[in-house]
PDB file of C-alpha atoms in Angstrom:
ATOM      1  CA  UNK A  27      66.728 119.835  49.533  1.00  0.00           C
ATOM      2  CA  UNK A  28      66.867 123.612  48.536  1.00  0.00           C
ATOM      3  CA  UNK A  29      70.422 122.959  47.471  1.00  0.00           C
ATOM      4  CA  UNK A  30      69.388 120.186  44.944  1.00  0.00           C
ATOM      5  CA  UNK A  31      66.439 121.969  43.468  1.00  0.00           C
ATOM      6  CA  UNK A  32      68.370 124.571  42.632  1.00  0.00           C
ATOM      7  CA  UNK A  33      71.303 122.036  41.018  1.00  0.00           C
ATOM      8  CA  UNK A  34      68.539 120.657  39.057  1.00  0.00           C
ATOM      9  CA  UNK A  35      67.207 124.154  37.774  1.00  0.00           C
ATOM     10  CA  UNK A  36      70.898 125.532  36.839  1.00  0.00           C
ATOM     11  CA  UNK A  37      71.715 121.895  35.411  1.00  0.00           C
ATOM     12  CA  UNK A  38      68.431 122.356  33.054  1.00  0.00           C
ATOM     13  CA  UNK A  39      69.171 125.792  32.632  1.00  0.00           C
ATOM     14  CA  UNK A  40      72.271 125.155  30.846  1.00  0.00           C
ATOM     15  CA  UNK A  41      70.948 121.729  28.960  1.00  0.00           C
ATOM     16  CA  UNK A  42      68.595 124.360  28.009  1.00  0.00           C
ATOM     17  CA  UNK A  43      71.290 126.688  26.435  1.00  0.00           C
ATOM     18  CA  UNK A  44      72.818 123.962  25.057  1.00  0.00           C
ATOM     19  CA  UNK A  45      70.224 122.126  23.147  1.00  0.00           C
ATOM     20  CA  UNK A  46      69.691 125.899  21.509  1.00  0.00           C
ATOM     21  CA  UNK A  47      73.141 126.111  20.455  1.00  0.00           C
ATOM     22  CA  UNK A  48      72.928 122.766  19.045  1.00  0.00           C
ATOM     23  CA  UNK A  49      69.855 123.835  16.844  1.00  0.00           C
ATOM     24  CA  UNK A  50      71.360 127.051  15.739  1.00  0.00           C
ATOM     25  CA  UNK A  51      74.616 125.051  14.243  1.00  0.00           C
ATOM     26  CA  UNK A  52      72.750 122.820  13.003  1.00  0.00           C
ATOM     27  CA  UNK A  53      70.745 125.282  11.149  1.00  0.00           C
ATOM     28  CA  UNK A  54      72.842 127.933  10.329  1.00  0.00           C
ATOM     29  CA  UNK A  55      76.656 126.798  10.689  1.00  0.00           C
ATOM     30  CA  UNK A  56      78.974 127.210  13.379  1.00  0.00           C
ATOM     31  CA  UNK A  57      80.521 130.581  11.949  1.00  0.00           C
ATOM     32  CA  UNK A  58      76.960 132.395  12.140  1.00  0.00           C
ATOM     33  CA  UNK A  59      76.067 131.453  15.843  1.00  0.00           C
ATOM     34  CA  UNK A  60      75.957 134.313  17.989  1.00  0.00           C
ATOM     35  CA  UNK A  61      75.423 134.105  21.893  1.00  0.00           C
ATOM     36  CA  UNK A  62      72.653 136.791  21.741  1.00  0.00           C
ATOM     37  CA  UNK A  63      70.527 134.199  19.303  1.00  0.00           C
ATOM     38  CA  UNK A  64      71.288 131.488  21.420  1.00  0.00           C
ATOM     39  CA  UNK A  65      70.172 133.508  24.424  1.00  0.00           C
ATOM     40  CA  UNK A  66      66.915 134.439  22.472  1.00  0.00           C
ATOM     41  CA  UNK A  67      66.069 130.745  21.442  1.00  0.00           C
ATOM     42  CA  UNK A  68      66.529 129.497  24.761  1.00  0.00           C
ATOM     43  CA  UNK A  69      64.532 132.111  26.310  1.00  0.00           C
ATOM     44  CA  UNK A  70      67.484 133.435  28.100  1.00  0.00           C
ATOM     45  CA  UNK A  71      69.659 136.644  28.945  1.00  0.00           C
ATOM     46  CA  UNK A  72      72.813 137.529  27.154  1.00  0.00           C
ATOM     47  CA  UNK A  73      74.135 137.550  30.920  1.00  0.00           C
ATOM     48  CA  UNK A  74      72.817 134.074  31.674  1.00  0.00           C
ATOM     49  CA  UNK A  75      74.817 132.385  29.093  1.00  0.00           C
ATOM     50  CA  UNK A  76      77.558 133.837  29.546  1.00  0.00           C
ATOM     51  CA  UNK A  77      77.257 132.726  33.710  1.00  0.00           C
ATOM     52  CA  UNK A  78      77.523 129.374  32.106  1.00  0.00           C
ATOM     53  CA  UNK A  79      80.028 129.850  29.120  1.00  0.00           C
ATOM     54  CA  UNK A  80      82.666 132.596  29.772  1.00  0.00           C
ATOM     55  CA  UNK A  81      83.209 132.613  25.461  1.00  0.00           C
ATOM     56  CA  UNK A  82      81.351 131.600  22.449  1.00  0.00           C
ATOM     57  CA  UNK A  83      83.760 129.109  21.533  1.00  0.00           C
ATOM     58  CA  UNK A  84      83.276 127.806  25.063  1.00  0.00           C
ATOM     59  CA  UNK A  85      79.540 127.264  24.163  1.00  0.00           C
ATOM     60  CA  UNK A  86      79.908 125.709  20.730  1.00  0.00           C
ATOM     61  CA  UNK A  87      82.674 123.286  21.712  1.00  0.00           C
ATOM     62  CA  UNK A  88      79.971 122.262  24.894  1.00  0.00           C
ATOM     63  CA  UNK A  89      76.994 122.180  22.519  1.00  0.00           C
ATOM     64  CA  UNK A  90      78.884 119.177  20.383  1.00  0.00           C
ATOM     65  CA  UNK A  91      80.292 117.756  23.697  1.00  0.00           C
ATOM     66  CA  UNK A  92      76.412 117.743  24.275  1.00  0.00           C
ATOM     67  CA  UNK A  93      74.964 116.156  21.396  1.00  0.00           C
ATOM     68  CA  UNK A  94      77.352 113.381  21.138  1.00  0.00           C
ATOM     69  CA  UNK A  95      76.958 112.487  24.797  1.00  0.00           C
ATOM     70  CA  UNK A  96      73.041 113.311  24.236  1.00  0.00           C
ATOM     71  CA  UNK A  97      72.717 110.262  20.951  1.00  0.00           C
ATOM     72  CA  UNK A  98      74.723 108.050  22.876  1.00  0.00           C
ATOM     73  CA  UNK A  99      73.131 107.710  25.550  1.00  0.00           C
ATOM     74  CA  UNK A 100      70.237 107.380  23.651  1.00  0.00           C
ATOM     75  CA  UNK A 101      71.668 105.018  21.131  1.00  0.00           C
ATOM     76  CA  UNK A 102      74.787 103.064  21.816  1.00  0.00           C
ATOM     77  CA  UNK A 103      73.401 101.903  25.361  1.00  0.00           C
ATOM     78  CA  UNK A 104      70.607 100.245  24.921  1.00  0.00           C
ATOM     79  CA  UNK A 105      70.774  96.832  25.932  1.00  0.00           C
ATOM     80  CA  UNK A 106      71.416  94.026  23.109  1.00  0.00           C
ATOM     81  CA  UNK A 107      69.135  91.638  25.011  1.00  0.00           C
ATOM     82  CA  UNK A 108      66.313  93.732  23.868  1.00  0.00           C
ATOM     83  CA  UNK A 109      66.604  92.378  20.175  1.00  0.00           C
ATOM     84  CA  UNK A 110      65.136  88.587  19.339  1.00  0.00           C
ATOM     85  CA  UNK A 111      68.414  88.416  16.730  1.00  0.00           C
ATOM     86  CA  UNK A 112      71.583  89.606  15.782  1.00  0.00           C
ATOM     87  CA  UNK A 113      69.960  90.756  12.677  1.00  0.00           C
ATOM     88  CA  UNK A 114      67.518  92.579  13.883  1.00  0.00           C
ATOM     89  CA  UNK A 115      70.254  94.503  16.402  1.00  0.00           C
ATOM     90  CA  UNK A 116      72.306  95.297  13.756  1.00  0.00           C
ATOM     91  CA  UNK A 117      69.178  96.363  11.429  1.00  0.00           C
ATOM     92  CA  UNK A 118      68.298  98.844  14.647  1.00  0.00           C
ATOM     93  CA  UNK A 119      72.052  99.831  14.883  1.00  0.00           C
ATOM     94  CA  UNK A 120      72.356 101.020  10.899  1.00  0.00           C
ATOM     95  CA  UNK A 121      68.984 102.755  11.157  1.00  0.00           C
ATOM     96  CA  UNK A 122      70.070 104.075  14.147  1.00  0.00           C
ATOM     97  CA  UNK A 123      73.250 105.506  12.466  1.00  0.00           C
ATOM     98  CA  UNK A 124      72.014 106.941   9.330  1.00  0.00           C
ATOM     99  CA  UNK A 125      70.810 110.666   8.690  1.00  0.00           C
ATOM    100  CA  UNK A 126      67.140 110.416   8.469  1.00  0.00           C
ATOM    101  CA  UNK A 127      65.268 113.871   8.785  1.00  0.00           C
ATOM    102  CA  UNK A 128      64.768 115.363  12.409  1.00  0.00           C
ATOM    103  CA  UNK A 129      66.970 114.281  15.237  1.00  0.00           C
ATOM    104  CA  UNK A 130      69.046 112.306  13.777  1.00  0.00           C
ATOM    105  CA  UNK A 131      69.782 114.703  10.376  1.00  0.00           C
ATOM    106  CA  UNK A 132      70.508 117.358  13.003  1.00  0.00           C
ATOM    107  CA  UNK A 133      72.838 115.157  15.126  1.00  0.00           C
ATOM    108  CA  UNK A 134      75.212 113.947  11.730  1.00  0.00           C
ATOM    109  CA  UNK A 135      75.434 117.919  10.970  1.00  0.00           C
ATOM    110  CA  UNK A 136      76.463 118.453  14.548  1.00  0.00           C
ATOM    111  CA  UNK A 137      78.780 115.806  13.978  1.00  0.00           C
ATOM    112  CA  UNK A 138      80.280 117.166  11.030  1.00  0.00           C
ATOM    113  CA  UNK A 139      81.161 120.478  12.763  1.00  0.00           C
ATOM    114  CA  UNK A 140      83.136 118.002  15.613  1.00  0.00           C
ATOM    115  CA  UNK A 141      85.107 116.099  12.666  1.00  0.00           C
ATOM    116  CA  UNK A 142      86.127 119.268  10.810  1.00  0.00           C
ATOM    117  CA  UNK A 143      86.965 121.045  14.381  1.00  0.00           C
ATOM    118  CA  UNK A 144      88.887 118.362  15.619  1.00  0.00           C
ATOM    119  CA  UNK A 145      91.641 118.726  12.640  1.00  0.00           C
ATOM    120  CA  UNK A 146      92.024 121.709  13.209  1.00  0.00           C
ATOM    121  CA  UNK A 147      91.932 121.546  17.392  1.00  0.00           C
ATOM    122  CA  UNK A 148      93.918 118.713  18.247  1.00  0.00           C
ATOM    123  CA  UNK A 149      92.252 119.048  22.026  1.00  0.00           C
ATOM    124  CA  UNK A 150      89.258 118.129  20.664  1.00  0.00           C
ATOM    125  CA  UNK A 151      90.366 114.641  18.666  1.00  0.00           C
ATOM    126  CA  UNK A 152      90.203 112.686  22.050  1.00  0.00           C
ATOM    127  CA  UNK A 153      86.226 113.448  21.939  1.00  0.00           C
ATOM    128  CA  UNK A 154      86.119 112.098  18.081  1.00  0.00           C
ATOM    129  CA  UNK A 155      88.076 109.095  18.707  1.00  0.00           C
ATOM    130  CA  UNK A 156      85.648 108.314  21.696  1.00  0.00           C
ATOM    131  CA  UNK A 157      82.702 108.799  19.332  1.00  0.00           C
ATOM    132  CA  UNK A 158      84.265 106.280  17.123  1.00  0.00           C
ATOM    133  CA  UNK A 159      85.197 104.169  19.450  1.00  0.00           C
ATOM    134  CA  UNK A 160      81.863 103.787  20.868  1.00  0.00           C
ATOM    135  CA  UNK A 161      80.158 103.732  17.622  1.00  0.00           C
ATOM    136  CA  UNK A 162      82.279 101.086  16.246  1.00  0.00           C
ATOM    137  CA  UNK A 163      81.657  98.961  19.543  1.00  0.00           C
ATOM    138  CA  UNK A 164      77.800  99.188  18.770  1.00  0.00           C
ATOM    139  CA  UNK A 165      78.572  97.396  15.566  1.00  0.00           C
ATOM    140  CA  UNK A 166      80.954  94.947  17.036  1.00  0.00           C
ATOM    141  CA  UNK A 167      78.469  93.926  19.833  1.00  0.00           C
ATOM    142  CA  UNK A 168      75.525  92.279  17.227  1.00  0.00           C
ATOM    143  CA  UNK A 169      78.312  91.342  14.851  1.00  0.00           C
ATOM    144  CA  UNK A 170      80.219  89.377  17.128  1.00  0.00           C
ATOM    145  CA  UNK A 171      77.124  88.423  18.879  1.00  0.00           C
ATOM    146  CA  UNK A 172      75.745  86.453  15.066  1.00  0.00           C
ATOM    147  CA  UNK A 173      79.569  85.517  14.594  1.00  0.00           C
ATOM    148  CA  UNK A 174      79.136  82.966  17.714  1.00  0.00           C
ATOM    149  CA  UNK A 175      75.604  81.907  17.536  1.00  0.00           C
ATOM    150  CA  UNK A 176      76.161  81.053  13.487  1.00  0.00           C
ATOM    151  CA  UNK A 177      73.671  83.363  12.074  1.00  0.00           C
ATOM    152  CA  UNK A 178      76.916  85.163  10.377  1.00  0.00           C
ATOM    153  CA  UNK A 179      79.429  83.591   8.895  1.00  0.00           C
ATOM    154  CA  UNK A 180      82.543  85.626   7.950  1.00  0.00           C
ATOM    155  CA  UNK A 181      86.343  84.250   8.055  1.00  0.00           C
ATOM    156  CA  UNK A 182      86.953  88.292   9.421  1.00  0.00           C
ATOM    157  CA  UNK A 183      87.133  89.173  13.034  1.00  0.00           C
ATOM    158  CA  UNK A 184      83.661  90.897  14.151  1.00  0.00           C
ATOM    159  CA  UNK A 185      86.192  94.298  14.877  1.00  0.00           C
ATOM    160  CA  UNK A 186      87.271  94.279  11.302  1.00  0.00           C
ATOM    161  CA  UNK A 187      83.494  93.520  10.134  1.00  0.00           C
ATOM    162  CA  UNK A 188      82.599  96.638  12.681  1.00  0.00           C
ATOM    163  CA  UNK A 189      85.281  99.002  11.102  1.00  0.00           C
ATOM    164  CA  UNK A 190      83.426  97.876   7.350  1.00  0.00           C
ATOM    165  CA  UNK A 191      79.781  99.056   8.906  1.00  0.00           C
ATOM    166  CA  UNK A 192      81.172 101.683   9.889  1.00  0.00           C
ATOM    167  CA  UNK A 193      82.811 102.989   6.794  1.00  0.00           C
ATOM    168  CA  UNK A 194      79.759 101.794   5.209  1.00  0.00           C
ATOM    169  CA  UNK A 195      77.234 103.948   7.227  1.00  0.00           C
ATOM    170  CA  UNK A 196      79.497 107.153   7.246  1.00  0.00           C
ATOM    171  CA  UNK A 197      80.403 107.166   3.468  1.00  0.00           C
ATOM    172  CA  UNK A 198      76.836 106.428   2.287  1.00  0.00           C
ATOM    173  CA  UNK A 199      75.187 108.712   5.299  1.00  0.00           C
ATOM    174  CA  UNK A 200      77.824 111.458   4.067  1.00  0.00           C
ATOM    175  CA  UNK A 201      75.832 111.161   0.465  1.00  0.00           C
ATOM    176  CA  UNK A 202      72.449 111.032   2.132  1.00  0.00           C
ATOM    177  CA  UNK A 203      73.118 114.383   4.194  1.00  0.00           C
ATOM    178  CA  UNK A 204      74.592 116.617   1.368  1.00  0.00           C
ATOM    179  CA  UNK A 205      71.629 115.459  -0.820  1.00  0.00           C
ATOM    180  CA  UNK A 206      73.513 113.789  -3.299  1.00  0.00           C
ATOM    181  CA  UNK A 207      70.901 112.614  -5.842  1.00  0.00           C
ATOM    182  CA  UNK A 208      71.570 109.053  -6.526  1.00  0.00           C
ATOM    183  CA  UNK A 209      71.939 108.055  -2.870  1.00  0.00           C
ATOM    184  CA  UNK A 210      69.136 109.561  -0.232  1.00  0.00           C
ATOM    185  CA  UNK A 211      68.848 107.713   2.905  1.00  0.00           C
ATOM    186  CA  UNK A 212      66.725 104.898   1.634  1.00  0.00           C
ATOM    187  CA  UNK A 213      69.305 104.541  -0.651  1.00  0.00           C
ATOM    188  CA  UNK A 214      72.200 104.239   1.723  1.00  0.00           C
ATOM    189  CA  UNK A 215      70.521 101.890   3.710  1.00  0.00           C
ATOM    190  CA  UNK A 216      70.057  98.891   1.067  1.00  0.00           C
ATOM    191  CA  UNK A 217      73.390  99.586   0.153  1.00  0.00           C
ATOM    192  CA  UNK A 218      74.578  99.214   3.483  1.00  0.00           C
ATOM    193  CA  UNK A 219      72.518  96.129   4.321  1.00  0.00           C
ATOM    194  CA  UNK A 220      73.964  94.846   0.765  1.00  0.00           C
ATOM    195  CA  UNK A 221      77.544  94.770   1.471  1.00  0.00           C
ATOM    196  CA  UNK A 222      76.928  93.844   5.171  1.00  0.00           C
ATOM    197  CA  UNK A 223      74.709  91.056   4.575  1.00  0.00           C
ATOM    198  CA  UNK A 224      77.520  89.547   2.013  1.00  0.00           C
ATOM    199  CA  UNK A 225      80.269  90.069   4.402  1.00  0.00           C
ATOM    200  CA  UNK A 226      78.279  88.427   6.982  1.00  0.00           C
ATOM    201  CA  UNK A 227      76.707  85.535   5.159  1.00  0.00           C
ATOM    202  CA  UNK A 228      73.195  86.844   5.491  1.00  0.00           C
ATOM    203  CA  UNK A 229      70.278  87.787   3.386  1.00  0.00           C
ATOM    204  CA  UNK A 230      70.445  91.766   3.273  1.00  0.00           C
ATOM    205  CA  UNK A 231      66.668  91.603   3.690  1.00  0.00           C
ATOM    206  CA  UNK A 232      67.616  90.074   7.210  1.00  0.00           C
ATOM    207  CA  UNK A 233      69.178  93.793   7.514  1.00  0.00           C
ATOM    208  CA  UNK A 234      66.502  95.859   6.239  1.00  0.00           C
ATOM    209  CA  UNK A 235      63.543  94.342   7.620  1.00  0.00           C
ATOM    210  CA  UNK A 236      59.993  96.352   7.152  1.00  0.00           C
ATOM    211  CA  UNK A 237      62.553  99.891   7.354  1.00  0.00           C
TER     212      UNK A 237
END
């Protein structure tokens, strides 16, 4: 029992760490993170981070590793039963995926610093393609899902329809994050639900619901 209570102190103790890295890069940038301000927002010693991350880069690269696994767990597996419609599932997955302020704001910038790191770290593209991969599965699960009960109608494959939401949400959520004035997050969304809901067959109001 000792043994375990102490597992579940060090495993906090690091998620700890972790989450302040996260908000630091978020924040500030990847370039201006420091181990001694991580250590001082997570109410921790120099020395204690470093008994859990032997190098900064070792830390940053964990803190993405971190959020991603973090949002999708959170996100991508909650159960599709849970929604009365395919439209409302893929309604919760596009609001879901879009860079409203707090969490999710913080997660897309997080996100941003995986992209840009995984060009230039080939080790780190497996973790973006699995990001994709799962995101774009998301999609495919309520598309596919209205594709076979006949609440969409589409002469595409659900995958191909999944790889258009997908493009949709990052190109418009790009917009929405670097505050580009003629497309906020509001904005992004109808025009998401737009081209969705005529590639699908639907009313886009079916996508955007109350919002």
């Amino acid at each position: 029992m000792a043994g375990t209570r102490e597992a579940s102190v060090s495993e906090s103790t690091r998620e700890r760490i972790l989450e302040a890295a996260c908000d630091l890069i978020a924040s500030d940038g990847i370039d201006d993170v420091r181990i001694a301000r991580v250590a001082t927002r997570a109410r921790a010693s120099t020395a204690l981070v470093h008994h859990y991350f032997s190098t900064r880069e070792e830390l940053l690269e964990q803190a993405l590793i971190h959020s991603y696994e973090t949002a999708g767990q959170e996100r991508f597996a909650e159960e599709r039963e849970a929604d009365p419609s395919a439209s409302h599932g893929l309604r919760r997955a596009i609001d879901a995926s879009l860079p409203y302020p707090g969490a999710q704001e913080r997660d897309w910038t997080l996100w941003v610093e995986l992209w840009l790191r995984a060009v230039r770290h080939p080790e780190l593209r497996p973790l973006a393609a699995d990001l994709y991969g799962r995101y774009r599965e998301w999609f495919e699960t309520f598309i596919d899902a209205g594709l076979r009960s006949g609440e969409f109608t589409s002469d595409r494959p659900a995958s191909e329809l999944a790889d258009l939401a997908v493009a949709l949400v990052d190109g418009l959520g790009i917009r929405a994050l670097v505050r580009d004035p003629t497309v906020d997050v509001g904005r992004a969304r109808e025009l998401v639900a737009a081209e969705l809901g005529r590639a699908l067959g639907v009313d886009p109001a079916a996508l955007l619901g109350a919002g």
